Amino acid sequence: MTNGYAQLAADVLSRAKACGATEADIVVADGETFSVQVRVGTVDRLTKAREKRLGLRVFIGKRSATTSTSDFSQDSLERLVADTCTLARAVVEDDVSGLPDAAQMATDQPSLDLYDETVLDTETQIDWAKRGEAAAFATDPRITNSEGAEFDSSSGRVVLANSHGFVGSYKSSNFSLSVSPIATESTTGAMQRDAWYEVQRKFARLASAESIGQEAAGRAVRRLGARKVATKRVPVVFDQETAGSLLANLCGAISGYGLYKRASFLLDKLGQTIASDLMTVYDDGRMAGGFGSRPFDGEGLATRKNTIVERGVLQSYLLDTYSGRKLGLPSTGNASRSVGESPSVGPTNFYLVPGSKSAQEIIGSVKEGLYVTELIGFGINMVTGDYSKGASGFWIENGELAYPVEEITIAGNLKQMFKDIEVIGSDLVFRGRIASPTLKISELMVAGN
C-alpha cells in the first residue's frame, strides 16, 4: 500500500506541475482507531474508524495554498489540484514562502521502533477497560464511583512526497489505558476524583490493567480530606506530570512562530542563561519508540537530536523552514504537519535530562512547602512569562506529605521559575512528547486562604 500511495503522490505532483505549480508537496495518511469507554462495568461508548486523507500544498512563485480530500478518485484529485492552484493564485505573495532546499531532504529513514503488528480484537480491548476499572474499585472501599476507564488503540502510516523528488514513509501505533475513579469519605460524604494512565507504542510494553487501576484508585483516595492553606511563599515540588506542564511552557516559548511574531518571553535569548545550571533539555526526533519520533519531519527534513538548553543556556529554538527563514535561522527539523494544513512547529521528544535524586528525597528536603500533582487553567502570558495557575496536591511538613490541599493558586514568572530550579529528580518517564522528572523550585507564591 505504501508503494501505491507513493505512486499516487507522484501522479498528483505531476498534475500540480502541469497546472502551473512551481513547487508542491503532498501528505497521504491512513489509519485505524479504536476507543472503548467502560463506566461502572458497562460499555458506555465504543468507536472504531478507518480514515484516509490526502493533503496537497502548492506554490506558484511566492504564493501558496493547501487543501485536502478523503476522496482518492481521479475526478476528485483533478478537482483538488485545480482548486488548490486557483487558491494559490488568489493569495498575496510571501517572500519566505517555499519548500526547503532539495539538499536538505532526509536521506535515511530508520524504523525507530514505532510500529506494533499486534492486532487486538474488540473483546480484548473492552476487557482491558473493564479490568482497569474493576481493579480501581477493588483497591479500596472508598472508591464508590467512576468516571470511566478508556482503552484506545491506533495504527497508521504517513507518506510524504514533494517536487524535489523526496518520498518518505513510516508506520506507527499507540495503545493506552486510563482509569478515572471517584473516592468518597464515609464520614463527610466528600468526594475526590483522580486518574492514571499509560500509553505505549508496543502493546506488550503496556503496564497491566490492574496496576493502572490500582494507581488511579490510590491517587483518588489520597486526595480525601483536602484542605486550603494560608497564602505564603514556599518551596514547590512539581511531580512528573506537572513538571512536564512547565516544560511545555518552555517548548511554547521557543517555537519559531511565536518568536518571529515577537510574542515570546525568550525572544532574542539564544546563547543566554535562561535557567538553572542544573537544567539541560533535549528534543530528540530519533529516540527509539518515542511518541514524537519519526524519520523525517513534516517537510521531509531529517529529524535529529537538538540540544535546547545546556546547563541553563538556551542553545536552540524549535523551527520549521518558514519560521526559520523569518528569523534568519535554519530549520531544526521540527516541522509538524497535519493532512490539509501547512506545516507548523512542534516538539518531537522534548525532555528535561534527569538528575540523581528520587522524588521522595526531593520531598524530604523540604521543611515546609507544596507538592503539586495537578495544575488547572491557562493562566500563562507567553509574552511576559507571568504564571498563575490553580493547583492541588499535598502540603509538605518536615520532609513528609502531611495532608492533601486544593483550591490554591501558584504564581510566579517563568523567566525566574526556570532559574530557581534547585533539584531535578531521577524519575523521567515518557507518557507523551514532552516529559520531565520531578523537580523543585526554591520558592513560589502559593495563594490559599
Tab-separated table of C-alpha atoms in Angstrom, residues 35 48 245 271 283 301 309 387 389 396:
chain	number	residue	atom	x	y	z
A	35	SER	CA	-11.769	3.537	21.559
A	48	LYS	CA	-13.978	2.281	15.576
A	245	SER	CA	3.473	21.084	32.021
A	271	GLY	CA	23.232	31.899	23.915
A	283	ASP	CA	14.409	17.452	21.688
A	301	LEU	CA	13.912	17.084	6.596
A	309	VAL	CA	19.134	24.115	26.874
A	387	TYR	CA	2.442	32.459	35.511
A	389	LYS	CA	-2.435	28.512	37.744
A	396	ILE	CA	4.856	19.138	52.957
